[in-house]
Amino acid sequence: MASYKVRDNIYSVGAVDWGVRNFHGYEVPRGTTYNAYLIIDEKITLIDTVKAPFNDELIANISEIVDPRKIDYIISNHTEPDHSGTLPYLSEFIPNAKIYCTAAANKELKAIYAQDFNTVVVKPGETLNTGKYTFRFVPMPMVHWPDSMSTYLEEEKILFSNDALGQHIASEEKYDDELGRELFFERSGDYYANIVLPFGKQVTKLLADISALDINLVCPAHGVMLRGYIGEAVQKYSDWATDVTDDKSAVVIYDTMWGATAKHAKKIADRWRAEGLKVEEISLKDKHHSYAIAKLLDAKYIAVGSSTLNRNMLPSVAAFLTYMKGLRPQKRVGLAFGIYGWSGEAPDQIEAIFNELNFEILPKEKFNWNS
Ligand code: FEO
C-alpha cells in the first residue's frame, strides 16, 4: 500500500498483508494489516512498525512523506513481531532514534531480538512532547501481552490503540464506517475472540483508563481506523470482557466418524431451534477452530460432540477444546454429546473441560449407535 494521509501531519504508513491466511494458528480469511503511523512535528514520530518481511513497504511509505532518517522517536506500543519486526533494521538505519516503550517491552525487545535498543522506558500517564503535539502513554498490560500499551495524541484526540479494537482484515477501505457495521463488527468480534478473550479484567481496566479521554479517532495496529462506531465498539468490548452473551444464541460444534454424531448434532440444533434459539451448526471437518470460537463469542449455549476414537475424542474436537480452554470463555451453558460404538469416553472428556471452565452443564447426550 502507499502511505495514507489521516489528517494534516498524520499518516498511516504500515503494510497490507492481503495473502496471509494463518496468523500463528488463527485463521484469517480476509488477510490483515500491520498498521504504523507517522506524525510530523518539530520532532518526527513513528508509532509502531511492521512484520519484518514488510520492512521495504514501511520504508517506501515513510519515504513518500519524509526521509526516514529524519525520524526522531519511535513509540513501540507492543513487542509482538507483527509490530516490532522492523525495529532491528531501524535501529541500525537510524541509531539515534529513541524508542519509547514500557518496562516490560524494554525487556521483551532484548529477549526477542537478542540485542540492545536505544529505549526510553515510560510509565502510565507520562507524556512526550514533539513540538505542538503531546503523546500520553496509556499502558494496557495483558491486552494482550505484558508489554502492551496504547498512546493518546492529546491535541488531535486520537488513540493509537495497538491490538485493542483491531481487526484482521485487508481492505481498500480505511475506516469502520466504510467497511459497514456488519463486516466491521464481524471482524472485530473474530479478533476479540481469538486474541483478547482471556483478558476480560484487563480490558475492563483499559476501558476505565480511556473513558476519561476525549477520543474522536482510534488508530489500531490491525485493520481499519474507528471514527463512526467508536462508542459501539467500546460497548462491545465491555460486554465481551464481562462475558455478556445472547440468551437466544447457540452453537453446536462437532466432528463425526461415520455420521452418527453429525446426525445427533442436527437433532440438538433442531430441538434448540424449536425452543426459540438461533443456532449455528459447525462441523470441525469444514471449519477451523478459530471460526468456531468466534461464533461462541456471543452465544450462551454451546454443544460439543465427538465420536469416540481409541478411547479419546476425535483430534479435531480435542484441538478446538484445547484452544477454547486457553481462551477461557465464561458464563456459558454446555452440553456434551457423542455417539459411540463400544467404549464412549469422548462426551465425558468434553464435559470435563466444560467443568474446568465453570460452565453450567446440561445433561450429557451419549448414545450407543442409534439407541
Ligand atoms: Fe498484533 Fe499482539 O500483535
Short mmCIF file of C-alpha atoms and ligand atoms in Angstrom, two decimals, residues 23 78 80 82-83 144-145 162-163 168 191 195 221-222, ligand 1:
data_model
loop_
_atom_site.label_atom_id
_atom_site.label_comp_id
_atom_site.label_asym_id
_atom_site.label_seq_id
_atom_site.Cartn_x
_atom_site.Cartn_y
_atom_site.Cartn_z
CA PHE A 23 -1.82 -15.93 11.83
CA HIS A 78 3.82 -3.70 21.63
CA GLU A 80 5.00 -8.92 19.25
CA ASP A 82 3.97 -8.21 13.78
CA HIS A 83 4.53 -4.72 15.24
CA HIS A 144 -2.82 -8.82 25.31
CA TRP A 145 0.89 -9.10 26.26
CA ASN A 162 -2.33 -1.13 19.07
CA ASP A 163 -4.01 -4.59 19.18
CA HIS A 168 -7.77 -8.85 10.93
CA TYR A 191 -10.35 -10.75 16.52
CA ILE A 195 -6.77 -12.78 20.67
CA ALA A 221 -2.47 -1.74 14.72
CA HIS A 222 -4.64 -4.06 12.59
FE1 FEO B 1 -0.84 -7.70 16.61
FE2 FEO B 1 -0.11 -8.89 19.68
O1 FEO B 1 0.26 -8.41 17.93
#
